[in-house]
């Protein structure tokens, strides 16, 4: 019995596309892209960025047929960028057990790579190599698929006087060379693995566009063929070139050769329109046109394994809110999804907790049993530095010194002035406890319970984020706009370090700190009491602006308006959380880190609700991620704020977004 059209499966265009890279996948959604790579230690590294392409926001890029030329060039450019990123993580050599010295060197190399990525730039040498590689690749492709078929057809033209038949021979040779090339490289082991990731990319997109939650099982069950695939595009390029060169003929040999190169942009533009239409339409004629490309994808995609699918999902989630897409286009498709994920997470946590407990016990024993020192302060410091370096802690010397000073109740001068000072048994016991915790990657600030910030000392624990030097840049910027008698607001206040620092270094100012976490506010209130600022600060619990709902009932604060508004909201994209250092992802409060899919959720909420509580001319100062300057500035402009600017930190990275509210 045939299915009616009403029951026919629905498929919706999702606007995401991707590319397989070395041991990973690049996914792109509009200007955002993410490269996810499976490293040799099994972890998934995800790097995100913004790619505006050529002639950003130019209307020329939207013209039919012309847009295809830009799309093709941008795909090549971004594809090379993604391959370079993946090669940073992918290492050809087999993983081996490293000595402590080698581990330290590898750590330093990783830090240099991370710093390079944070600055968002490559060396001129890297850029030159990438440009040469692209030029050579394009030249080889033109020579193989355009020039060679023409030369072969010219050879046959010596014996065949029918020009139409010669043109058909050229087209047939071009198609044969293209398919032969695809089939030949698919036999290579590394290319087959690349094709598996290509299959994972397609399966993820098909899973979403067919209304299924993005889980490993659902992705594996989806088709690995997709109508918007680059393989189909290249096949269209070959087919369109056959048609164009059949009708465009000139007698001059050199001119015929030049035309085959000069018309490549035209061919790409036409092919782009065809594949764009194929991706958005299920009309039977379009289905028929898509069939050869889908058939060819049987060569360029292979069935991926679960690990590859996990990489593909990580890449998608870094740039695309697939849950919102399903809710909008496939109502009810997420029913039962959250419960299933929650049950799996609970099971994984139970296994993880058991492993962590065993690991902690082993680490404590290791710290005590193998610590080689002669009983003196200096010797203990040297031995503990080695232990910390061996577990991959870059700031081993600084951390060991802080823990040693706390355990022995000494100061910074002790190590230099009296290095032979004997360490008492009670001091050693306390220090070994500290050292075991640090080797398990618990932050020093949580171990000691305090953290320095703006020259002040704040109490901290796992209920709040550790105050960081980067955040001092936010306070320093805000100080330029704080004057006597002002009322300050700190949304997502955490430990209260920003608000209390501003109050401490100003006169006759008052402020309110807001946080959803009652535990965090308890820490903030304790810090206000320690600094003697409890009479000038007030902390209220609530979810962003709704925290003020209860205050509105009090006539005395009904017209509450702030002069300066600061915030360090959660701004790390959900997909990036797992790539953070263990000190952050395993210990700091997740609700203070997770900024949702794109890391910008809370900036939207803050900017949208702020006007009701700000005086005209009020200053708004946010901490932002190193790669969020342009995005946050765009949000500020969209919500009508003025005098927008991005302030960099001492490393030259975007760190503060500033604007003014004008009523």
XYZ file of C-alpha atoms in Angstrom:
663
model
C 0.000 0.000 0.000
C 1.393 3.404 -0.968
C 1.913 6.072 1.626
C -0.087 9.240 1.201
C 1.626 12.572 0.836
C 0.343 13.523 4.269
C 2.347 10.729 5.859
C 5.440 11.319 3.842
C 8.526 12.038 5.950
C 9.253 15.721 6.430
C 12.698 17.172 5.849
C 13.759 20.745 6.667
C 16.770 22.730 5.499
C 19.109 23.476 8.427
C 21.613 25.934 6.890
C 24.653 24.057 8.222
C 27.391 22.414 6.215
C 30.773 20.952 6.840
C 33.934 19.253 5.739
C 35.997 16.308 6.911
C 39.497 17.179 8.137
C 42.374 15.227 9.676
C 40.795 13.038 12.371
C 37.890 15.431 12.658
C 35.172 17.586 11.172
C 34.627 21.263 10.452
C 31.049 22.525 10.672
C 29.888 25.965 9.527
C 26.689 27.866 10.306
C 26.561 31.283 8.635
C 29.730 33.119 9.751
C 30.494 30.760 12.655
C 32.605 27.638 12.262
C 33.977 24.932 14.536
C 36.704 22.343 14.014
C 36.437 19.249 16.208
C 39.349 16.786 16.265
C 39.830 13.470 18.064
C 43.262 13.688 19.701
C 45.459 10.644 20.272
C 44.640 10.600 23.988
C 40.968 10.121 23.081
C 39.837 13.642 23.954
C 37.871 15.781 21.507
C 39.409 19.211 20.918
C 37.017 21.865 19.595
C 38.166 25.182 18.179
C 35.573 27.774 17.147
C 35.857 30.978 15.176
C 34.149 33.494 12.932
C 34.727 33.521 9.170
C 33.246 36.498 7.342
C 34.576 35.501 3.956
C 35.299 37.992 1.206
C 33.565 41.373 0.831
C 31.696 41.063 4.141
C 28.007 42.134 3.917
C 28.429 43.197 0.282
C 25.176 42.933 -1.752
C 27.245 41.541 -4.615
C 27.629 38.279 -2.674
C 23.852 37.802 -2.738
C 23.433 37.987 -6.516
C 22.404 34.668 -8.132
C 25.255 32.922 -9.959
C 27.752 35.487 -8.612
C 27.249 34.211 -5.045
C 28.339 30.782 -6.175
C 31.771 32.082 -7.153
C 32.239 33.633 -3.714
C 30.853 30.524 -2.039
C 33.307 28.301 -3.888
C 36.304 30.546 -3.085
C 35.299 30.885 0.569
C 34.835 27.118 0.893
C 38.362 26.579 -0.398
C 39.791 29.220 1.926
C 37.942 28.056 5.048
C 38.663 24.437 4.134
C 42.402 25.119 4.132
C 42.070 26.960 7.440
C 40.188 24.013 8.963
C 42.809 21.546 7.720
C 45.565 23.659 9.268
C 43.713 23.741 12.582
C 43.182 19.975 12.585
C 46.844 19.372 11.771
C 47.759 21.307 14.945
C 46.069 18.587 16.998
C 46.679 15.531 14.843
C 50.103 13.880 15.271
C 51.250 11.153 12.898
C 53.567 9.343 15.301
C 52.274 6.688 17.643
C 51.598 7.899 21.183
C 54.322 6.916 23.606
C 55.009 7.189 27.310
C 56.840 10.453 27.927
C 59.434 11.112 30.587
C 58.741 13.965 33.004
C 61.140 16.190 31.050
C 59.423 15.309 27.765
C 56.022 15.926 29.328
C 57.145 19.390 30.375
C 58.382 20.130 26.849
C 55.128 18.861 25.375
C 53.199 21.010 27.832
C 55.139 24.085 26.741
C 54.523 23.273 23.080
C 50.796 22.923 23.780
C 50.789 26.246 25.611
C 52.485 27.968 22.679
C 49.901 26.460 20.310
C 47.060 27.591 22.564
C 48.522 31.110 22.782
C 48.807 31.193 19.017
C 45.161 30.173 18.659
C 44.040 32.707 21.272
C 45.683 35.515 19.321
C 43.823 34.259 16.282
C 46.724 34.662 13.889
C 49.315 32.683 12.037
C 52.861 33.645 11.233
C 53.610 35.145 7.825
C 55.450 31.949 6.980
C 52.363 29.851 7.772
C 50.168 32.164 5.700
C 52.596 32.011 2.760
C 52.753 28.212 2.872
C 48.945 28.012 3.047
C 48.604 30.388 0.077
C 51.164 28.458 -2.005
C 49.464 25.163 -1.141
C 46.089 26.498 -2.260
C 47.480 27.922 -5.505
C 49.285 24.683 -6.356
C 46.171 22.628 -5.522
C 43.963 24.775 -7.742
C 46.538 24.653 -10.556
C 46.713 20.842 -10.363
C 42.921 20.572 -10.340
C 42.590 22.850 -13.374
C 45.306 20.947 -15.189
C 43.868 17.514 -14.388
C 40.152 18.170 -14.897
C 40.141 21.005 -17.452
C 43.340 21.075 -19.506
C 44.084 17.322 -19.743
C 40.608 16.364 -21.093
C 40.900 19.155 -23.641
C 44.328 17.974 -24.814
C 43.078 14.383 -25.102
C 40.062 15.503 -27.153
C 42.360 17.558 -29.398
C 44.337 14.405 -30.121
C 41.163 12.613 -31.221
C 40.209 15.731 -33.185
C 43.044 14.979 -35.602
C 41.122 11.918 -36.760
C 37.518 13.014 -36.153
C 36.227 15.976 -38.136
C 32.894 16.234 -36.303
C 33.326 19.105 -33.785
C 30.280 18.065 -31.747
C 31.618 14.547 -31.323
C 35.021 15.900 -30.234
C 33.289 18.113 -27.649
C 31.399 15.081 -26.330
C 34.637 13.120 -26.130
C 36.214 15.924 -24.088
C 33.240 15.870 -21.708
C 33.303 12.090 -21.405
C 37.050 12.092 -20.704
C 36.599 14.782 -18.036
C 33.911 12.722 -16.274
C 35.992 9.520 -16.506
C 39.084 11.263 -15.089
C 37.037 12.762 -12.249
C 35.399 9.477 -11.230
C 38.656 7.526 -11.664
C 40.459 10.012 -9.438
C 37.793 9.738 -6.729
C 37.782 5.927 -6.889
C 41.583 5.685 -6.840
C 42.229 7.880 -3.804
C 39.433 6.116 -1.915
C 41.696 3.044 -1.839
C 44.221 4.874 0.345
C 43.952 4.050 4.060
C 44.128 7.683 5.246
C 41.605 8.829 2.644
C 39.187 6.069 3.643
C 39.369 7.371 7.197
C 38.740 10.901 5.923
C 35.723 9.559 4.024
C 34.427 8.010 7.265
C 34.458 11.434 8.888
C 32.789 12.760 5.731
C 30.053 10.192 6.299
C 29.720 11.269 9.946
C 29.300 14.892 8.840
C 26.481 13.967 6.430
C 24.794 11.714 8.966
C 24.683 14.500 11.559
C 23.080 16.955 9.149
C 20.597 14.355 7.898
C 19.736 13.431 11.480
C 18.805 17.033 12.315
C 17.049 17.802 9.025
C 14.885 14.703 9.415
C 13.740 15.729 12.893
C 15.702 13.351 15.116
C 17.621 14.355 18.276
C 21.363 14.474 17.757
C 22.474 11.312 19.556
C 25.090 8.785 18.491
C 22.472 6.099 17.783
C 20.264 8.454 15.756
C 23.219 9.731 13.742
C 24.464 6.224 12.960
C 20.976 5.320 11.735
C 20.851 8.306 9.353
C 21.879 8.372 5.705
C 25.455 9.243 4.816
C 24.361 10.799 1.500
C 23.277 14.422 1.263
C 22.202 16.558 -1.693
C 24.310 19.583 -0.645
C 27.560 17.626 -0.565
C 30.745 19.040 -2.086
C 31.108 15.827 -4.106
C 27.806 16.568 -5.820
C 28.924 20.143 -6.415
C 32.122 18.991 -8.131
C 30.134 16.574 -10.266
C 27.835 19.435 -11.285
C 30.937 21.490 -12.141
C 32.134 18.714 -14.447
C 28.686 18.230 -16.007
C 28.054 21.953 -16.500
C 31.498 22.368 -18.087
C 30.613 19.623 -20.570
C 27.454 21.466 -21.596
C 29.088 24.921 -21.786
C 32.098 23.769 -23.791
C 29.823 21.852 -26.152
C 28.102 25.078 -27.193
C 30.986 27.552 -26.844
C 33.481 26.868 -29.596
C 36.246 28.944 -31.113
C 38.788 28.103 -33.783
C 41.872 29.546 -32.079
C 43.706 26.883 -30.058
C 45.102 29.275 -27.446
C 41.730 30.983 -27.007
C 40.007 27.634 -26.468
C 42.519 26.871 -23.717
C 42.080 30.275 -22.076
C 38.286 29.959 -22.184
C 38.395 26.696 -20.265
C 40.164 28.484 -17.422
C 38.348 31.824 -17.647
C 34.897 30.207 -17.540
C 35.585 28.306 -14.317
C 33.887 31.033 -12.179
C 30.824 30.914 -14.453
C 30.690 27.130 -14.206
C 31.064 27.308 -10.422
C 28.283 29.909 -10.190
C 25.844 27.783 -12.204
C 26.765 24.617 -10.290
C 26.230 26.418 -6.978
C 22.694 27.444 -7.970
C 21.892 23.864 -8.930
C 23.134 22.374 -5.656
C 21.491 25.171 -3.656
C 18.168 24.364 -5.297
C 18.741 20.637 -4.763
C 19.278 21.173 -1.039
C 16.000 23.046 -0.619
C 13.633 21.208 -2.959
C 12.128 17.740 -3.223
C 10.652 18.309 -6.695
C 10.970 15.118 -8.740
C 13.116 16.786 -11.437
C 15.528 18.067 -8.775
C 15.617 14.603 -7.232
C 16.535 13.228 -10.634
C 19.339 15.801 -11.033
C 20.649 14.948 -7.557
C 20.784 11.198 -8.163
C 24.249 11.020 -9.858
C 25.838 13.065 -7.060
C 24.237 10.903 -4.385
C 25.477 7.811 -6.189
C 29.018 9.195 -6.352
C 28.917 9.848 -2.599
C 29.002 6.097 -2.102
C 32.675 6.467 -2.986
C 33.452 9.645 -1.023
C 31.642 8.684 2.202
C 32.116 5.605 4.354
C 30.287 4.374 7.427
C 31.799 6.066 10.517
C 32.273 4.508 13.941
C 30.824 5.865 17.198
C 33.969 7.847 18.041
C 33.772 9.687 14.721
C 30.103 10.463 15.251
C 30.893 11.938 18.678
C 33.402 14.266 17.004
C 30.809 15.305 14.416
C 28.221 16.014 17.113
C 30.722 18.134 19.051
C 31.409 20.198 15.936
C 27.700 20.715 15.218
C 26.856 21.720 18.780
C 29.658 24.294 18.808
C 27.964 26.352 16.074
C 24.313 25.295 15.892
C 21.360 25.129 18.297
C 19.843 21.952 16.895
C 17.360 21.637 19.750
C 15.800 25.001 18.866
C 15.702 23.892 15.216
C 13.842 20.684 16.105
C 11.414 22.473 18.423
C 10.561 24.930 15.663
C 10.318 22.535 12.725
C 9.510 19.180 14.372
C 7.348 19.870 17.462
C 7.453 16.996 19.944
C 10.609 15.440 18.475
C 12.534 16.046 21.707
C 10.025 14.252 23.937
C 11.898 11.793 26.121
C 15.281 13.058 24.925
C 16.227 14.964 28.096
C 15.222 12.042 30.319
C 17.310 9.619 28.272
C 20.318 11.934 28.367
C 19.872 12.476 32.108
C 19.767 8.734 32.796
C 22.908 8.158 30.725
C 24.710 11.042 32.430
C 23.812 9.666 35.862
C 25.184 6.278 34.892
C 28.387 7.833 33.503
C 28.832 9.919 36.652
C 28.523 6.874 38.879
C 31.317 5.147 36.973
C 33.379 8.361 36.897
C 32.981 8.982 40.646
C 34.302 5.516 41.421
C 37.317 6.091 39.171
C 37.942 9.531 40.660
C 37.884 8.142 44.211
C 40.388 5.458 43.310
C 42.522 8.038 41.516
C 42.477 10.435 44.480
C 43.511 7.700 46.921
C 46.322 6.618 44.624
C 47.445 10.234 44.132
C 47.608 10.901 47.874
C 49.657 7.765 48.438
C 51.930 8.696 45.541
C 52.494 12.210 46.907
C 53.547 10.908 50.301
C 55.384 7.703 49.484
C 57.593 8.922 46.632
C 58.410 12.478 47.740
C 62.214 12.610 47.837
C 63.516 15.367 50.152
C 66.012 15.709 53.006
C 63.734 17.359 55.561
C 64.562 20.985 54.694
C 62.273 23.696 53.385
C 64.184 24.123 50.104
C 64.395 20.394 49.449
C 60.658 19.973 50.007
C 59.971 22.827 47.603
C 62.153 21.297 44.861
C 60.633 17.817 45.301
C 57.056 19.114 45.229
C 57.740 21.182 42.090
C 58.828 18.007 40.335
C 55.675 16.174 41.453
C 53.458 18.958 40.125
C 55.302 19.172 36.813
C 54.999 15.414 36.369
C 51.185 15.672 36.371
C 51.238 18.495 33.824
C 50.888 21.605 35.991
C 52.648 24.491 34.238
C 52.782 26.834 37.234
C 54.421 24.195 39.448
C 56.910 26.533 41.151
C 54.342 29.182 42.017
C 51.793 26.652 43.267
C 54.333 24.723 45.359
C 55.556 27.940 46.972
C 52.030 29.114 47.864
C 51.085 25.738 49.349
C 54.348 25.484 51.271
C 53.980 28.991 52.712
C 50.438 28.208 53.824
C 51.294 24.826 55.382
C 54.374 26.130 57.203
C 52.864 29.568 57.945
C 55.838 31.330 56.337
C 56.151 34.158 53.835
C 57.819 34.784 50.459
C 61.218 35.497 52.024
C 61.609 32.135 53.756
C 62.666 30.188 50.660
C 65.462 32.674 49.921
C 66.521 33.663 53.430
C 66.351 30.318 55.288
C 66.241 27.465 52.713
C 67.699 24.987 55.277
C 64.851 25.582 57.741
C 63.596 22.139 58.914
C 60.001 21.210 58.094
C 58.115 19.981 61.159
C 56.068 16.783 61.009
C 52.778 18.658 61.515
C 53.690 21.068 58.722
C 54.655 18.200 56.429
C 51.338 16.443 57.060
C 49.371 19.561 56.141
C 51.526 20.211 53.087
C 51.196 16.653 51.776
C 47.426 17.026 52.006
C 47.615 20.241 50.002
C 49.990 18.677 47.471
C 47.742 15.650 46.935
C 44.784 17.937 46.216
C 46.799 20.028 43.774
C 48.094 16.932 41.975
C 44.455 16.024 41.492
C 44.120 19.450 39.779
C 42.111 21.215 42.474
C 42.885 24.949 42.144
C 45.306 26.422 44.685
C 42.768 29.130 45.565
C 40.189 26.530 46.590
C 42.774 24.571 48.572
C 43.817 27.666 50.529
C 40.349 29.251 50.536
C 41.570 32.677 49.403
C 42.448 34.485 46.195
C 44.137 37.857 45.584
C 42.276 40.364 43.402
C 43.000 44.063 42.829
C 45.413 43.999 45.784
C 42.665 42.688 48.091
C 42.125 39.189 49.450
C 38.844 37.373 48.795
C 37.516 34.173 50.292
C 36.690 31.600 47.603
C 35.642 27.989 47.333
C 33.851 25.742 44.828
C 30.675 27.836 45.174
C 32.211 30.685 43.145
C 34.630 31.226 40.272
C 38.261 31.875 41.104
C 38.912 35.658 40.629
C 41.325 36.049 37.732
C 43.843 38.641 36.652
C 41.902 39.109 33.379
C 38.886 40.329 35.354
C 40.995 43.071 36.938
C 41.014 44.693 33.477
C 37.206 44.960 33.719
C 37.427 46.646 37.129
C 40.147 49.035 35.929
C 37.973 50.054 32.979
C 34.938 50.520 35.225
C 36.944 52.669 37.641
C 37.283 55.291 34.895
C 33.516 55.846 35.084
C 32.850 55.482 38.832
C 32.457 58.749 40.750
C 31.391 59.700 44.271
C 27.745 59.157 45.077
C 27.094 56.667 42.290
C 25.007 53.487 42.511
C 26.661 50.401 41.017
C 25.244 47.092 39.798
C 27.152 43.808 39.481
C 25.068 41.120 37.768
C 26.322 37.517 38.196
C 28.422 38.793 41.113
C 29.808 35.439 42.334
C 32.388 36.151 45.037
C 31.584 39.865 44.741
C 35.180 40.637 43.766
C 34.281 43.192 41.062
C 31.613 45.094 42.992
C 33.540 45.129 46.280
C 36.764 46.239 44.572
C 34.930 49.147 42.933
C 33.376 50.157 46.257
C 36.701 49.801 48.069
C 38.529 52.134 45.680
C 35.810 54.801 45.518
C 34.108 57.126 47.998
C 30.460 57.384 48.965
C 29.432 54.781 46.417
C 26.939 51.983 46.986
C 26.250 48.842 45.016
C 24.024 45.813 44.536
C 25.275 42.371 43.581
C 22.882 39.867 41.977
C 23.385 36.134 41.552
C 21.151 33.125 41.019
C 23.211 31.057 43.470
C 22.419 31.525 47.154
C 25.703 29.758 47.953
C 27.661 32.282 45.897
C 25.926 35.184 47.624
C 26.907 33.730 50.993
C 30.551 33.915 49.898
C 30.067 37.468 48.562
C 28.461 38.650 51.804
C 31.332 37.150 53.780
C 33.804 39.074 51.627
C 31.861 42.307 52.149
C 32.038 41.778 55.896
C 35.801 41.071 55.811
C 36.490 44.215 53.781
C 34.223 46.409 55.908
C 31.918 47.125 52.969
C 28.742 45.496 54.249
C 27.007 48.857 54.794
C 27.676 50.019 51.231
C 26.850 46.741 49.482
C 23.678 44.711 49.213
C 23.318 41.250 47.678
C 20.075 39.804 46.314
C 19.284 36.389 44.883
C 17.453 35.971 41.612
C 17.565 35.003 37.968
C 18.974 38.091 36.278
C 16.495 40.989 36.197
C 13.718 39.043 37.923
C 15.753 39.497 41.126
C 14.385 43.052 41.296
C 10.719 41.996 41.139
C 10.430 41.747 44.924
C 12.160 45.123 45.391
C 9.639 46.884 43.164
C 6.996 46.336 45.819
C 8.982 48.666 48.092
C 8.223 52.272 47.175
C 11.684 53.404 48.293
C 13.355 51.432 45.501
C 10.572 51.548 42.943
C 12.641 53.866 40.719
C 15.928 52.018 41.167
C 18.420 53.321 38.589
C 22.136 52.518 38.307
C 25.009 54.716 37.131
C 27.470 51.913 36.349
C 26.597 48.338 35.389
C 29.306 45.632 35.397
C 29.053 41.905 34.785
C 31.200 38.851 34.227
C 28.473 36.467 33.025
C 28.884 32.846 31.906
C 30.318 33.172 28.381
C 31.933 29.850 27.459
C 30.118 27.951 24.697
C 28.666 24.651 25.944
C 30.669 22.581 23.473
C 33.933 24.124 24.672
C 33.438 23.266 28.358
C 34.942 19.782 28.028
C 38.118 21.234 26.488
C 38.863 23.461 29.483
C 41.604 22.734 31.995
C 40.668 20.224 34.736
C 41.013 23.001 37.335
C 38.119 24.801 35.643
C 35.753 22.157 34.295
C 36.061 19.756 37.250
C 35.934 22.257 40.140
C 34.486 25.650 39.255
C 30.660 26.033 39.290
C 29.267 25.042 35.896
C 26.417 27.536 36.079
C 29.000 30.332 36.210
C 30.825 29.028 33.107
C 28.266 27.734 30.611
C 27.112 30.484 28.240
C 24.854 28.158 26.185
C 25.442 27.117 22.572
C 27.197 30.252 21.313
C 28.369 31.679 24.649
C 26.260 34.824 24.131
C 22.983 33.919 25.835
C 23.527 35.979 28.971
C 24.797 39.035 27.113
C 21.460 39.107 25.283
C 19.512 38.844 28.538
C 21.621 41.526 30.237
C 21.396 44.007 27.376
C 17.688 43.442 26.783
C 16.641 43.990 30.413
C 19.113 46.678 31.465
C 17.343 49.856 30.164
C 14.635 49.601 32.816
C 17.256 49.926 35.557
C 19.844 52.301 34.070
C 20.112 56.067 34.184
C 20.554 57.819 30.870
C 24.282 57.974 30.227
C 24.992 54.940 32.421
C 28.168 52.972 31.663
C 27.888 49.248 30.854
C 31.059 47.152 31.205
C 31.188 43.389 30.513
C 33.969 40.836 30.635
C 34.057 38.869 27.364
C 35.933 35.932 25.878
C 39.025 36.593 23.784
C 37.099 35.848 20.544
C 33.762 37.499 21.409
C 34.532 41.201 20.904
C 32.838 41.590 17.542
C 29.815 39.477 18.500
C 29.139 41.318 21.788
C 29.666 44.710 20.125
C 27.067 43.727 17.509
C 24.610 42.801 20.261
C 25.162 46.155 21.987
C 24.485 47.956 18.709
C 21.401 45.840 18.044
C 19.897 46.722 21.428
C 20.486 50.443 20.882
C 23.496 51.178 23.077
C 25.994 53.895 22.140
C 29.729 54.635 22.405
C 30.563 50.957 21.940
C 34.180 49.882 22.182
C 36.220 46.765 22.906
C 39.126 46.952 25.362
C 42.038 44.528 25.153
C 43.938 42.981 28.049
C 47.717 43.041 28.521
C 48.088 40.073 26.159
C 46.421 42.084 23.392
C 43.235 39.993 23.463
C 39.647 41.235 23.584
C 38.625 41.268 27.263
C 36.138 44.082 27.953
C 33.069 45.313 26.075
C 32.018 48.881 26.950
C 28.953 50.871 25.935
C 26.632 53.587 27.228
C 22.885 53.569 27.652
C 21.167 56.711 26.358
C 17.467 56.937 27.204
